[in-house]
Amino acid sequence: MLLTLNAQERFKLASRSFKKSSTIIDLGEIKIGDGSLTMMAGPCSVETEEQVYEAAEAVASQGVKIFRGGAFKPRTSPYDFQGLGEVGLRYLSQAAKAHNMLCISEVIDTKDVELVANYVDILQIGARNMQNFSLLKAVGNLRKPVLLKRGMQATYSDFLMAAEYILMGGNREVMLCERGIRTFEAYTRNTLDLSAVPVLQELSHLPVIVDPSHAVGIRRFVPPLAYAAVAAGADGLLVEVHPEPDKALCDGQESLTPSEFAKMSAQCLRLREVA
Ligand code: PEP
Ligand code: MN
């Protein structure tokens, strides 16, 4: 056992010992955590209305029901594209609706929680904000699903404690997302910690999603990691797809083209049937 019983007891609401049955996030047609594979896909950032509609069409044509796109971007450099803000949220939600999809987008500031919640079906808390406790408490007060990404230096215990902050506010619709951690290896953007999938599913009742895009950071390695995540039992995948990755304002190097995504998602669904 990786964590002591004491540590487990400390993340009470998130723990499997507190709630034996797996949490299923019920979004109508989509039920995250029910044994199916939920695919969330779309561009890293909402850039233009045209780009986001093209991306929406590409992923919806592959059966995706949850469209992703960042409007508030947590960029390492303050000189990089920071996202379109509310306009981006509007484009994202309209493009999703036009293709009968729900949408997910990141919130990076407590002052924007309500605004983002007005446009999206799932709020994302990014890796850099996993321990932004005021932000966690703010989304804990919502009654809307939250996808919480693992901080790049966070242990499973840190991660589950962060989820605990959201659950404590009364919001029980939390998903955990493994998106790669920092290791000594610098060839890839991060190192996908696949152990997180079975370990978190044992320690917690919350659905576990894998983001292979930010984990590896290199387009050609995204599909093999996605397959491995499905085989490990992930409840869903969060994948970056861009109509023209080489022109993307953010994370083009790890974004799949629509045709690469089509191939990958079909393969993931086949794998889920046997894994
Ligand atoms: C994202 O998914 O848009 C993102 C910024 O990811 P992360 O927080 O995992 O870096
Ligand atoms: Mn990105």
Coordinates of N, CA and C and ligand atoms in Angstrom, one line a residue, residues 43-45 68 73 75 124 149 189 211 213-214 240 250-255, ligand 2:
P43 N -9.4 22.0 -29.2 CA -8.1 22.7 -29.2 C -7.6 23.1 -27.8
C44 N -6.3 23.3 -27.7 CA -5.8 23.8 -26.4 C -6.5 25.1 -26.1
S45 N -6.5 26.0 -27.1 CA -7.2 27.3 -26.8 C -8.2 27.7 -27.9
R68 N -13.5 20.4 -25.7 CA -12.6 21.2 -24.8 C -12.1 22.4 -25.6
K73 N -6.0 31.1 -20.4 CA -4.9 30.2 -20.5 C -3.8 30.5 -19.4
R75 N -0.5 30.6 -19.0 CA 0.7 30.4 -19.7 C 2.0 30.7 -18.9
Q124 N -12.7 23.2 -15.6 CA -11.4 22.6 -15.4 C -10.5 23.4 -14.5
K149 N -7.0 18.8 -12.5 CA -5.8 18.2 -13.0 C -4.8 18.1 -11.9
R189 N 7.5 16.3 -22.6 CA 7.1 17.5 -21.8 C 7.0 17.2 -20.4
D211 N -4.9 12.7 -19.6 CA -4.6 13.7 -20.7 C -3.3 13.3 -21.2
S213 N -2.0 14.4 -24.0 CA -1.4 15.5 -24.8 C -0.4 16.3 -24.0
H214 N -0.9 16.8 -22.8 CA 0.0 17.6 -22.0 C 1.1 16.7 -21.3
E240 N -6.0 17.0 -27.0 CA -6.0 18.3 -27.8 C -6.0 18.0 -29.3
C250 N -1.2 27.9 -29.3 CA -0.8 27.2 -28.0 C -0.8 25.7 -28.2
D251 N 0.3 25.1 -27.9 CA 0.4 23.6 -27.8 C 0.1 22.9 -29.2
G252 N 0.5 23.6 -30.3 CA 0.3 22.9 -31.6 C 1.2 21.6 -31.7
Q253 N 2.3 21.6 -31.1 CA 3.3 20.5 -31.2 C 2.7 19.2 -30.6
E254 N 1.7 19.3 -29.7 CA 1.1 18.1 -29.2 C -0.3 17.9 -29.6
S255 N -0.8 18.8 -30.5 CA -2.2 18.7 -30.9 C -2.3 17.8 -32.1
Ligands
MN2 MN -2.6 22.8 -24.0

